[in-house]
XYZ file of C-alpha atoms in Angstrom:
750
model
C 20.536 24.813 -5.748
C 20.648 27.688 -3.312
C 19.407 26.063 -0.185
C 20.334 22.458 0.821
C 18.116 20.823 3.431
C 21.312 19.493 4.981
C 22.548 22.904 5.938
C 21.905 24.430 9.269
C 18.864 26.162 9.895
C 16.759 24.146 7.534
C 12.977 23.716 8.245
C 13.331 20.181 7.558
C 13.846 17.957 10.598
C 13.742 14.302 11.164
C 9.874 13.995 10.878
C 8.558 13.074 7.323
C 5.192 12.282 6.634
C 3.171 10.704 3.484
C 1.706 13.186 1.044
C -0.639 10.559 -1.162
C -4.095 11.726 0.141
C -5.855 9.034 -1.699
C -4.815 6.511 0.512
C -3.717 8.074 3.704
C -4.166 11.155 5.650
C -1.717 12.395 7.661
C -1.581 11.728 11.598
C 0.517 10.996 14.622
C 3.820 9.384 15.003
C 3.368 5.458 15.313
C 4.895 3.283 18.248
C 8.762 3.601 18.530
C 11.376 1.965 20.243
C 13.866 4.827 19.978
C 13.788 7.986 21.817
C 15.066 11.355 19.961
C 15.645 14.435 21.518
C 14.861 17.567 19.807
C 16.202 21.057 20.100
C 13.644 23.860 19.180
C 15.072 26.686 17.336
C 13.929 29.660 15.873
C 12.665 29.387 12.394
C 12.701 25.579 12.544
C 13.616 22.507 14.594
C 16.985 20.812 14.229
C 16.847 17.406 15.443
C 19.624 15.845 17.602
C 19.255 11.966 17.144
C 20.271 9.718 20.088
C 21.623 6.500 18.984
C 20.288 3.200 19.844
C 21.654 -0.428 18.689
C 21.531 -0.665 14.859
C 18.103 -2.122 13.649
C 15.941 0.536 14.951
C 12.692 2.363 13.802
C 13.610 4.726 11.206
C 13.680 5.189 7.275
C 15.951 8.181 7.296
C 16.088 10.736 4.375
C 19.540 11.921 2.911
C 19.117 14.940 4.694
C 19.520 13.094 8.105
C 22.674 11.219 7.369
C 25.278 13.952 8.554
C 23.152 13.546 12.284
C 23.456 9.732 12.585
C 26.283 7.972 14.081
C 26.749 5.399 11.325
C 29.755 3.748 12.768
C 27.801 2.749 15.911
C 25.069 1.421 13.330
C 27.849 -0.811 11.816
C 28.885 1.165 8.688
C 32.075 1.895 7.550
C 31.049 4.740 5.161
C 30.702 8.451 6.055
C 27.772 10.220 5.164
C 29.304 12.085 2.435
C 30.370 8.508 0.885
C 26.658 7.561 0.951
C 25.073 10.832 -0.587
C 27.022 13.609 -2.069
C 25.160 15.599 -4.548
C 28.101 17.585 -5.342
C 30.266 14.565 -6.155
C 30.046 10.860 -6.699
C 28.595 8.704 -3.732
C 26.837 5.432 -3.013
C 23.438 6.864 -3.899
C 24.694 7.311 -7.375
C 24.078 3.463 -7.847
C 20.572 3.562 -6.550
C 17.480 4.024 -8.695
C 13.596 3.537 -8.730
C 12.268 1.185 -11.120
C 8.467 1.900 -11.495
C 7.361 1.253 -7.816
C 10.371 -0.461 -6.861
C 14.067 0.193 -6.073
C 17.006 -1.150 -8.168
C 20.898 -0.807 -8.141
C 22.978 -0.238 -10.960
C 25.609 -3.236 -10.940
C 27.823 -2.388 -13.822
C 29.270 0.342 -15.629
C 26.818 -0.573 -18.660
C 23.730 0.209 -16.717
C 22.782 -3.185 -15.483
C 20.115 -2.892 -12.837
C 19.254 -5.908 -10.154
C 15.856 -5.624 -8.779
C 13.181 -7.971 -7.803
C 11.548 -10.785 -10.232
C 8.378 -9.422 -8.861
C 9.321 -5.721 -9.898
C 10.473 -7.021 -13.417
C 7.328 -9.282 -13.406
C 5.186 -6.781 -15.683
C 8.156 -6.916 -18.188
C 8.463 -10.576 -18.259
C 4.464 -11.117 -18.534
C 4.077 -8.513 -21.395
C 6.854 -10.027 -23.479
C 5.342 -13.764 -22.776
C 2.845 -15.664 -25.072
C 1.806 -19.169 -24.954
C 4.340 -20.178 -27.521
C 7.200 -18.198 -25.625
C 6.285 -18.288 -22.079
C 9.083 -16.266 -20.100
C 7.289 -16.503 -16.967
C 7.319 -20.454 -17.076
C 10.596 -20.774 -19.015
C 12.620 -17.648 -17.691
C 14.636 -15.408 -19.969
C 18.372 -15.101 -20.743
C 19.505 -12.337 -23.278
C 22.758 -13.484 -24.827
C 23.605 -10.208 -26.223
C 22.308 -6.375 -25.916
C 20.602 -7.088 -29.188
C 18.338 -9.731 -27.561
C 17.484 -7.781 -24.525
C 13.768 -6.982 -24.591
C 12.044 -3.620 -24.205
C 9.916 -2.854 -21.269
C 7.901 -0.081 -22.626
C 6.086 1.003 -19.294
C 9.018 0.848 -17.089
C 11.097 4.123 -16.300
C 14.270 4.544 -14.115
C 14.749 7.439 -11.569
C 17.834 8.449 -10.080
C 17.805 11.150 -7.452
C 20.090 14.103 -8.260
C 19.475 16.914 -5.844
C 16.893 18.565 -3.408
C 15.716 21.682 -2.116
C 13.540 22.921 0.782
C 10.681 24.976 -0.763
C 8.383 25.221 2.433
C 8.111 28.975 2.350
C 7.218 29.195 -1.367
C 4.763 26.486 -1.172
C 3.186 27.806 1.952
C 3.238 31.532 1.016
C 0.005 30.866 -1.090
C -2.311 29.865 1.770
C -4.521 32.458 3.392
C -6.815 32.157 6.354
C -10.089 32.788 4.211
C -9.583 29.622 2.009
C -11.525 26.693 2.180
C -10.250 23.167 2.960
C -10.729 22.363 -0.685
C -8.981 25.486 -1.981
C -6.129 24.956 0.244
C -5.353 21.996 -1.284
C -5.930 22.957 -4.755
C -3.405 26.313 -4.052
C -0.717 24.060 -2.697
C -1.062 21.599 -5.498
C -0.966 24.689 -8.001
C 2.053 26.156 -6.367
C 4.027 22.911 -6.324
C 3.435 22.355 -10.043
C 4.728 26.006 -10.665
C 7.682 25.291 -8.526
C 8.526 22.088 -10.613
C 7.973 23.541 -13.904
C 10.252 26.533 -12.990
C 12.946 24.059 -11.693
C 12.867 22.060 -15.060
C 13.565 24.909 -17.156
C 16.609 25.845 -14.931
C 17.834 22.126 -15.058
C 17.319 20.945 -18.429
C 16.828 16.986 -18.693
C 15.969 16.620 -14.975
C 12.583 15.911 -13.557
C 11.357 18.025 -10.652
C 8.770 16.814 -7.919
C 7.739 18.344 -5.084
C 6.997 16.020 -1.897
C 5.232 16.866 1.549
C 7.335 16.247 4.339
C 5.762 17.744 7.391
C 1.991 17.778 6.701
C 1.322 21.347 5.963
C 4.448 22.522 7.104
C 7.449 21.283 5.068
C 7.763 20.538 1.153
C 10.866 19.587 -0.397
C 11.655 19.781 -4.390
C 13.635 16.710 -5.570
C 15.368 16.640 -8.772
C 15.600 13.332 -10.743
C 17.034 11.933 -13.733
C 14.451 9.826 -15.694
C 15.609 7.124 -18.009
C 12.858 5.928 -20.269
C 14.270 3.157 -22.164
C 14.576 0.000 -19.789
C 15.049 -3.756 -21.115
C 14.812 -7.202 -19.627
C 18.179 -8.885 -19.553
C 17.738 -12.053 -17.149
C 15.075 -13.582 -15.232
C 14.687 -17.054 -13.751
C 11.586 -18.938 -14.272
C 8.831 -18.187 -12.096
C 9.305 -21.460 -10.177
C 12.387 -19.808 -8.734
C 11.450 -16.174 -8.781
C 8.209 -16.914 -7.079
C 8.958 -20.166 -5.420
C 6.406 -20.750 -2.870
C 3.817 -18.516 -4.116
C 1.262 -17.170 -2.039
C 1.673 -20.026 0.423
C 5.305 -18.753 1.391
C 4.425 -14.857 0.657
C 5.061 -12.926 3.766
C 6.403 -15.838 5.793
C 9.795 -16.935 6.947
C 11.672 -19.103 6.042
C 11.515 -18.257 2.383
C 13.523 -19.816 -0.387
C 12.450 -17.561 -3.361
C 15.170 -16.336 -6.093
C 13.144 -13.057 -6.185
C 15.463 -11.320 -8.531
C 15.912 -10.093 -12.051
C 18.239 -8.020 -14.019
C 17.190 -5.216 -16.225
C 19.261 -2.633 -18.168
C 18.850 1.197 -18.729
C 19.754 2.919 -22.161
C 19.907 6.520 -22.995
C 20.223 8.285 -26.745
C 23.562 8.131 -27.940
C 24.471 11.632 -26.588
C 23.618 10.321 -23.223
C 20.308 11.925 -22.900
C 17.076 10.334 -21.723
C 15.176 8.666 -24.654
C 12.369 6.403 -25.189
C 13.235 2.857 -26.823
C 15.321 3.200 -30.274
C 17.709 0.771 -31.771
C 20.636 3.288 -31.822
C 20.290 3.829 -27.985
C 23.172 2.866 -26.052
C 23.539 1.348 -22.315
C 23.248 4.138 -19.675
C 26.464 4.979 -17.939
C 25.739 5.390 -13.892
C 28.330 7.838 -12.179
C 28.824 5.058 -9.861
C 27.525 1.114 -9.688
C 27.764 -0.982 -6.568
C 30.199 -3.509 -6.086
C 28.866 -7.154 -5.597
C 30.161 -9.013 -2.383
C 30.141 -12.685 -3.486
C 31.170 -13.795 -0.172
C 27.606 -12.677 1.240
C 26.729 -12.061 5.045
C 26.414 -14.377 7.997
C 24.400 -14.056 11.129
C 24.995 -10.767 13.133
C 26.818 -8.659 10.332
C 25.584 -5.331 10.026
C 23.682 -4.198 6.685
C 21.787 -1.547 5.634
C 19.624 -0.548 2.769
C 19.134 2.324 0.492
C 15.628 2.504 -1.489
C 12.384 4.388 -2.114
C 10.023 2.953 0.604
C 6.400 3.768 -0.378
C 4.142 5.050 2.272
C 3.967 4.209 6.326
C 1.218 5.824 8.580
C 3.160 6.061 11.985
C 2.182 9.747 12.455
C -1.556 9.143 12.384
C -3.975 9.347 15.272
C -5.696 6.413 16.738
C -8.839 7.155 14.906
C -7.119 6.707 11.430
C -5.690 3.474 12.310
C -9.053 2.406 13.632
C -10.501 3.307 10.258
C -7.857 1.147 8.592
C -8.321 -1.829 10.844
C -12.074 -1.829 10.689
C -13.030 -0.554 7.448
C -10.514 -0.400 4.540
C -8.272 -3.257 5.122
C -11.013 -5.965 5.732
C -12.791 -4.595 2.409
C -9.538 -4.684 0.761
C -9.262 -8.335 1.735
C -12.554 -9.234 0.919
C -12.714 -7.392 -2.803
C -9.366 -8.330 -3.852
C -9.662 -12.151 -2.689
C -12.986 -12.242 -4.618
C -11.151 -10.972 -7.770
C -8.333 -13.065 -7.331
C -10.491 -16.238 -7.041
C -12.421 -15.137 -10.387
C -8.871 -14.843 -12.140
C -7.640 -18.228 -10.820
C -10.868 -19.790 -12.350
C -10.470 -17.979 -15.933
C -6.662 -18.778 -15.543
C -7.095 -22.493 -15.008
C -8.972 -22.997 -18.379
C -6.584 -21.072 -20.563
C -2.715 -20.831 -20.239
C -3.072 -17.413 -22.619
C -5.383 -16.004 -20.074
C -3.210 -17.272 -17.171
C -0.252 -15.278 -18.705
C -2.361 -12.252 -19.320
C -3.444 -11.811 -15.881
C -0.763 -13.158 -14.052
C 0.982 -9.793 -13.221
C -2.435 -8.518 -11.983
C -3.256 -11.385 -9.754
C 0.092 -11.447 -8.313
C -0.093 -7.688 -7.236
C -3.727 -8.199 -5.726
C -2.765 -11.395 -4.130
C 0.364 -9.384 -2.466
C -1.861 -6.640 -0.934
C -4.557 -8.882 0.065
C -2.396 -11.098 2.222
C -0.565 -8.084 3.559
C -3.930 -6.602 4.319
C -5.019 -9.662 6.129
C -1.634 -9.551 8.353
C -2.272 -5.793 8.893
C -5.673 -6.424 10.411
C -4.461 -9.206 12.474
C -1.339 -7.450 13.625
C -3.107 -4.061 14.577
C -5.594 -6.072 16.555
C -3.060 -8.269 18.448
C -0.724 -5.470 19.015
C -3.440 -3.096 20.347
C -2.120 -0.187 18.245
C -5.614 1.718 18.527
C -5.671 1.290 22.386
C -1.756 2.550 22.439
C -2.289 5.562 20.440
C -5.701 6.495 22.222
C -3.854 6.459 25.618
C -1.088 8.810 24.285
C -3.648 11.029 22.726
C -5.543 11.231 26.331
C -2.294 12.072 27.692
C -1.401 14.946 25.062
C -4.897 16.144 25.485
C -4.366 16.694 29.231
C -1.017 18.518 28.494
C -2.918 20.791 26.108
C -5.832 21.429 28.702
C -3.306 22.368 31.324
C -2.314 25.800 30.034
C -4.866 28.209 28.870
C -2.847 29.503 25.891
C -2.299 26.068 24.704
C -5.550 24.936 25.309
C -7.014 27.891 23.111
C -4.570 27.176 20.302
C -4.654 23.500 20.507
C -7.750 22.495 22.328
C -9.888 21.180 19.814
C -7.312 19.720 17.293
C -7.378 16.175 18.055
C -11.436 15.986 18.142
C -11.432 17.895 14.995
C -9.019 15.292 13.359
C -10.878 12.610 14.629
C -14.171 14.180 13.089
C -12.574 13.713 9.727
C -11.911 9.837 10.156
C -15.350 9.409 11.687
C -16.596 10.956 8.480
C -14.423 8.632 6.522
C -15.544 5.928 8.504
C -19.145 6.449 7.656
C -18.603 7.047 3.861
C -15.728 4.774 3.627
C -17.547 1.503 2.638
C -19.426 3.087 -0.266
C -16.742 4.881 -1.669
C -14.199 1.995 -1.645
C -16.934 0.069 -3.589
C -17.604 2.963 -5.810
C -13.858 3.101 -6.693
C -13.507 -0.578 -7.128
C -16.305 -0.291 -9.970
C -14.181 1.382 -12.247
C -10.934 -0.597 -11.288
C -12.003 -3.972 -10.987
C -13.510 -4.105 -14.625
C -10.588 -2.899 -16.620
C -12.700 -1.469 -19.448
C -14.253 0.867 -16.957
C -10.864 2.142 -15.912
C -10.159 2.752 -19.643
C -13.353 4.887 -19.973
C -12.785 6.759 -16.929
C -9.453 7.705 -18.048
C -10.598 8.908 -21.253
C -13.666 10.889 -19.623
C -11.221 12.370 -16.975
C -8.665 13.222 -19.654
C -11.227 15.136 -21.584
C -12.444 17.072 -18.761
C -9.007 17.702 -17.125
C -7.340 18.765 -20.508
C -9.803 21.416 -21.302
C -8.187 23.240 -18.428
C -5.179 25.226 -18.090
C -2.127 23.046 -17.588
C -1.336 23.774 -13.923
C -5.043 23.341 -12.971
C -5.265 19.669 -14.172
C -4.924 16.605 -12.253
C -1.300 15.543 -12.341
C -2.103 12.602 -14.680
C -3.157 14.974 -17.491
C -0.493 17.635 -17.194
C 1.385 17.946 -20.516
C 4.650 16.792 -18.632
C 2.842 13.640 -17.493
C 0.241 12.830 -20.146
C 2.351 11.016 -22.571
C 3.569 8.751 -19.936
C 0.230 7.875 -18.312
C -1.592 7.399 -21.331
C 1.128 5.098 -22.920
C 1.055 2.740 -19.732
C -2.472 2.549 -20.119
C -2.369 1.498 -23.687
C 0.380 -0.904 -22.923
C -1.912 -2.554 -20.149
C -4.670 -2.973 -22.638
C -2.947 -5.867 -24.208
C -3.825 -7.917 -21.210
C -7.787 -6.961 -21.409
C -10.112 -9.898 -21.240
C -13.706 -9.545 -22.054
C -14.975 -12.379 -20.366
C -13.466 -11.888 -17.182
C -14.465 -8.236 -17.028
C -17.875 -9.078 -17.534
C -17.935 -11.224 -14.296
C -16.010 -8.555 -12.573
C -18.506 -5.717 -13.666
C -21.047 -8.103 -12.677
C -19.985 -8.828 -9.224
C -19.352 -5.105 -8.570
C -22.706 -3.937 -9.649
C -24.551 -6.702 -7.255
C -22.342 -5.334 -4.435
C -23.218 -1.708 -4.910
C -26.864 -2.710 -5.363
C -26.844 -3.255 -1.492
C -26.082 0.259 -0.864
C -28.593 2.974 -0.348
C -26.444 5.428 -2.062
C -27.150 3.692 -5.435
C -30.503 5.248 -5.359
C -28.988 8.742 -5.673
C -27.382 7.939 -9.053
C -29.796 7.212 -11.672
C -27.224 5.427 -14.170
C -26.592 2.984 -11.356
C -30.114 2.597 -9.923
C -31.087 1.557 -13.474
C -28.650 -1.164 -14.018
C -29.201 -2.690 -10.534
C -32.905 -2.009 -9.526
C -33.535 -5.894 -10.817
C -30.762 -8.183 -9.182
C -31.819 -11.062 -11.661
C -30.689 -8.859 -14.745
C -27.364 -7.075 -13.479
C -25.538 -10.074 -15.084
C -27.175 -9.347 -18.451
C -26.689 -5.782 -17.991
C -23.035 -6.359 -17.727
C -22.867 -8.592 -20.616
C -24.491 -5.843 -22.793
C -22.369 -3.168 -21.692
C -19.076 -4.840 -22.368
C -20.104 -6.795 -25.447
C -21.208 -3.506 -27.065
C -18.148 -1.381 -26.051
C -15.068 -0.480 -27.870
C -13.395 0.655 -24.857
C -11.118 -2.648 -25.011
C -9.819 -1.535 -28.390
C -6.506 0.345 -27.839
C -7.183 2.236 -31.303
C -10.685 3.572 -30.234
C -9.192 4.675 -26.810
C -6.122 6.210 -28.611
C -8.788 8.420 -30.705
C -11.119 8.931 -27.656
C -7.933 10.784 -26.049
C -7.800 13.266 -28.704
C -11.425 14.266 -28.230
C -13.267 16.831 -25.887
C -16.039 16.162 -23.517
C -18.720 17.281 -26.079
C -17.018 14.904 -28.638
C -17.271 11.933 -26.416
C -21.005 12.748 -25.343
C -21.772 12.021 -29.282
C -20.210 8.619 -29.459
C -22.727 5.690 -29.266
C -20.711 3.523 -26.832
C -22.829 2.158 -23.798
C -19.983 1.716 -21.602
C -18.466 5.035 -22.455
C -21.876 7.002 -21.937
C -22.207 5.081 -18.380
C -18.882 6.432 -17.438
C -19.958 9.928 -18.690
C -23.053 9.540 -16.484
C -21.149 8.577 -13.410
C -18.188 10.966 -13.718
C -19.624 13.859 -11.931
C -19.988 11.564 -8.993
C -16.520 10.541 -8.994
C -15.472 14.116 -9.215
C -17.321 15.108 -6.308
C -15.785 12.150 -4.484
C -12.343 13.367 -5.477
C -12.930 16.698 -4.512
C -14.582 15.742 -1.045
C -11.140 13.675 -0.457
C -9.213 16.778 -1.483
C -11.141 18.957 1.057
C -10.571 16.355 3.755
C -6.987 16.374 2.911
C -6.821 20.270 3.134
C -8.541 20.303 6.545
C -6.056 17.478 7.675
C -2.983 19.292 6.575
C -3.843 22.247 8.652
C -4.713 20.328 11.664
C -1.893 17.898 11.604
C 0.404 21.049 11.388
C -0.792 22.051 14.734
C -0.929 18.740 16.240
C 2.693 18.244 15.507
C 3.468 21.527 17.017
C 2.088 20.768 20.348
C 3.165 17.106 20.104
C 7.043 18.561 20.059
C 6.174 20.416 23.063
C 4.672 17.709 24.912
C 7.341 15.170 24.155
C 10.436 17.102 23.571
C 11.591 14.549 20.967
C 11.828 14.517 17.151
C 10.001 12.005 15.134
C 11.235 8.994 13.410
C 10.805 9.901 9.716
C 7.476 8.456 7.791
C 8.005 7.253 4.242
C 6.881 8.858 1.194
C 8.613 7.397 -1.849
C 11.823 9.532 -1.398
C 15.076 7.858 -1.267
C 15.902 6.531 2.571
C 18.340 4.781 4.689
C 17.576 1.915 7.085
C 20.298 -0.094 8.927
C 20.079 -3.316 10.981
C 21.895 -6.651 11.321
C 21.398 -10.185 9.989
C 19.127 -11.504 12.855
C 17.085 -14.300 13.972
C 13.469 -13.762 15.535
C 11.033 -15.584 17.598
C 7.303 -15.285 16.276
C 5.881 -17.474 18.935
C 6.605 -19.077 22.058
C 9.644 -21.335 22.227
C 9.961 -20.850 18.396
C 13.200 -19.639 17.043
C 13.715 -18.911 13.301
C 17.309 -18.603 12.216
C 18.237 -15.937 9.756
C 19.656 -17.658 6.682
C 17.929 -20.297 4.616
C 19.450 -22.628 2.027
C 19.022 -24.459 -0.881
C 18.509 -27.617 0.878
C 15.392 -26.107 2.270
C 14.355 -25.643 -1.498
C 14.768 -29.325 -2.246
C 12.957 -30.023 1.029
C 9.820 -28.120 -0.012
C 9.992 -29.499 -3.642
C 7.002 -31.349 -4.458
C 7.046 -30.998 -8.326
C 3.737 -28.961 -8.367
C 3.231 -25.414 -8.227
C 4.004 -23.275 -6.385
C 6.850 -25.881 -5.184
C 7.986 -26.853 -8.384
C 11.893 -26.587 -8.763
C 13.020 -26.568 -12.309
C 14.859 -29.307 -13.461
C 17.938 -27.331 -14.039
C 18.244 -26.237 -10.408
C 17.615 -29.806 -9.066
C 20.615 -31.062 -11.612
C 22.983 -28.441 -10.057
C 22.063 -29.436 -6.541
C 22.594 -33.180 -7.186
C 25.819 -32.311 -8.997
C 26.953 -30.248 -5.710
C 28.049 -27.588 -8.172
C 28.036 -24.642 -5.655
C 31.710 -23.381 -6.123
C 32.511 -20.125 -4.286
C 28.478 -19.576 -3.429
C 28.733 -22.356 -0.397
C 28.284 -20.750 2.770
C 31.299 -21.665 4.740
C 29.273 -22.302 7.932
C 26.214 -23.792 6.467
C 27.804 -25.632 3.709
C 24.908 -24.753 1.630
C 24.206 -22.278 -1.031
C 22.327 -19.515 0.844
C 19.102 -18.736 -0.451
C 17.521 -15.882 1.485
C 18.466 -13.723 4.488
C 16.465 -12.058 7.268
C 17.449 -8.708 8.857
C 15.972 -5.969 11.483
C 16.037 -3.162 8.970
C 12.801 -0.765 8.802
C 11.256 -1.278 5.391
C 7.890 -1.036 3.880
C 6.435 -1.106 -0.036
C 8.817 0.471 -2.183
C 11.707 -1.248 -0.676
C 11.191 -4.126 -3.043
C 14.459 -4.422 -5.002
C 16.490 -2.318 -2.528
C 20.131 -3.397 -2.181
C 21.046 -4.922 0.937
C 24.708 -3.767 1.638
C 27.270 -4.686 4.033
C 29.092 -2.568 6.313
C 31.326 -1.143 3.262
C 28.365 -0.423 1.017
C 28.822 -3.782 -1.126
C 25.816 -5.856 -2.604
C 25.034 -8.890 -0.378
C 21.434 -9.267 -1.180
C 18.285 -7.825 -2.764
C 15.330 -6.977 -0.438
C 11.828 -8.473 -1.206
C 9.619 -8.891 1.144
C 8.887 -8.748 5.266
C 7.614 -11.527 7.663
C 3.895 -11.770 8.431
C 4.416 -10.431 11.667
C 5.800 -7.294 10.167
C 3.231 -6.259 7.845
C 2.277 -3.530 10.230
C 5.318 -2.028 9.909
C 3.442 0.544 7.962
C 1.740 1.653 11.267
C 4.376 0.592 13.917
C 7.879 -1.073 13.955
C 9.044 -3.360 16.994
C 12.205 -4.649 17.086
C 10.883 -7.973 18.343
C 8.847 -8.835 15.311
C 9.761 -6.496 12.433
C 11.961 -8.385 10.149
C 12.689 -7.961 6.345
C 13.692 -10.396 3.834
C 16.060 -10.616 1.116
C 17.609 -13.001 -1.572
C 20.973 -13.580 -0.772
C 23.685 -12.569 -3.222
C 25.162 -15.973 -3.472
C 21.941 -17.429 -4.606
C 21.581 -14.842 -7.191
C 24.907 -15.681 -8.621
C 24.621 -19.381 -8.333
C 21.348 -19.290 -10.056
C 22.477 -16.836 -12.776
C 25.913 -18.530 -13.563
C 25.869 -22.356 -12.456
C 22.229 -23.038 -13.325
C 21.346 -20.947 -16.129
C 24.760 -20.300 -17.914
C 24.842 -16.444 -17.730
C 28.160 -16.238 -16.496
C 28.851 -13.389 -18.774
C 26.485 -11.215 -16.380
C 28.803 -11.968 -13.367
C 31.744 -10.863 -15.429
C 30.028 -7.609 -16.323
C 29.728 -7.336 -12.371
C 33.286 -7.879 -11.670
C 32.677 -11.480 -10.137
C 34.792 -14.433 -11.770
C 32.176 -17.289 -12.080
C 34.716 -19.933 -12.070
C 36.017 -19.200 -8.812
């Protein structure tokens, strides 16, 4: 690539922000414990990073590695050993597995990630007769490995700053919606151009600085992924939602998968003749593990944080979006639990969805509590008041930036006013799965009638096969009775909003509360949107052809579609406005603070460092950072979610711990606690020792750290991983897959 972000003079600095406008809009920097100085240079900003003790606020992009004092953070590797796009480096052993992170741990494409990341593959392969969730899975050979049809593996290959090319399409006359559309189109053009130049690679542009900096990443995508080994859910999710987001944890949250390619090494979908992928580098497993105080670091793909947003954004999250998420998800989970209790087949089919909802619901509860207790809104408001005084103190600054904060807050006030209705209206087509299938069909017909670059990303030619394929796979889990309950419940909730009167199709369904259940029953019993073959056929039809189909639920989606498009366009307009405003806000904040901003996460590759470390969640309470197998036994009740498998109990009773016993604790370690900076997307990230060897697999945070998305604090921010010794012990000593250890270069007999 002709321009590297790591090169001097790059526009990219230590500040990175999230691009996904559907969930968040850009904002101010969050709370931080590390002060960073900034040197303002012509044409850009070069960050001079001032170091603190390892374990600080920061998910650093690869472009910043050369500026970090890695040795002071406890790492024995250089920046080039971590990431070197011109050669082989540790990053070549890291991959993204759907929405999680994974690591290659053998030359044969073997990947370790979380059990909850592989959960969808395990669940899809399970039946009442062959219940892999309950019993676990072990492939005795390559031929026995199970395809995971909706999984993909992504590997970062290269990156390029494309800010100038993206921003060149903007003009002062554009409306906010036009700005967003122009940027989206230009990003897609650059992606297509890059993919023509780099055959076989996938290009994706990510927004870094809001409205200021854009980076084009090149990825290898592997489309044939298979399940290799998974412990029973009573190991992989021991403690269930009771222990979720809590410490101490005793969960063996790991699984093994394998990536395959065509015989010539190119990316290909599943085929019997495919061969295991040969990564340029795989991680070395360190069976000796770690102890308290040891330095560790993570490489992974953290999803989205919101530390760069204003107080009004955080207020919207705390008061509107997060509480509604808790309410709506808790209700859906309770309905699924009821349905699952009566039928094991239903329980299998809803297991993945229910676990995903439960994870978000508990995290959201923690975030509401944490944001309130920590006073994040009040802290940010005070900082913004000081910033406004700084702006007002200079006439030229006031003229340029005087109204920026108030304009940003005006957008969030609008979101606060419309948020409850919009969130419920979105849930109408998400909670009821047949509604989601129908919306996709209607949206696809409308979008695919446009020129390719004008479409929503899901419907571009480069994405359509993948997104439609995933939806069709998900339809295997559709349940009519559950959908009737969820559709009825959402219609009842929507009937309480005055906005429903403006939508004739909804008004007709909700005008008589006593008949809402019957309306939902009629729509779903008479629809074919739960039939994959019907949906597949609909995806080939135009909007006019869909309108001629006599299907009541499909016709309802067609009637509602203009309102969904209007809402989507409004959100894009807000994003365009916020991009422009936050660009200005960042400029004046740099002048005010004279410091660079710790990077926000946006699903691109990041490094975070820390140490194995205890913490105190309450007065007079200290929680040590390594849990052990003894704790598993102490928690075991014989009933879910504390129903330890018989095989684990027998191995414990036999004292068969071998080399995996912690020399100080004299137990097999189960989980480890460390003060790195992580968020969603870091699930499955390798926990690496100072030499870059695998000592654990990240899977969670403590409940107090659920607000990491908004603010990080060394006192309460802790991440949790499964200790590599528990992984190896469960895999070999308990379930007899020692051959996987040998493949990873570990002798299971020592």
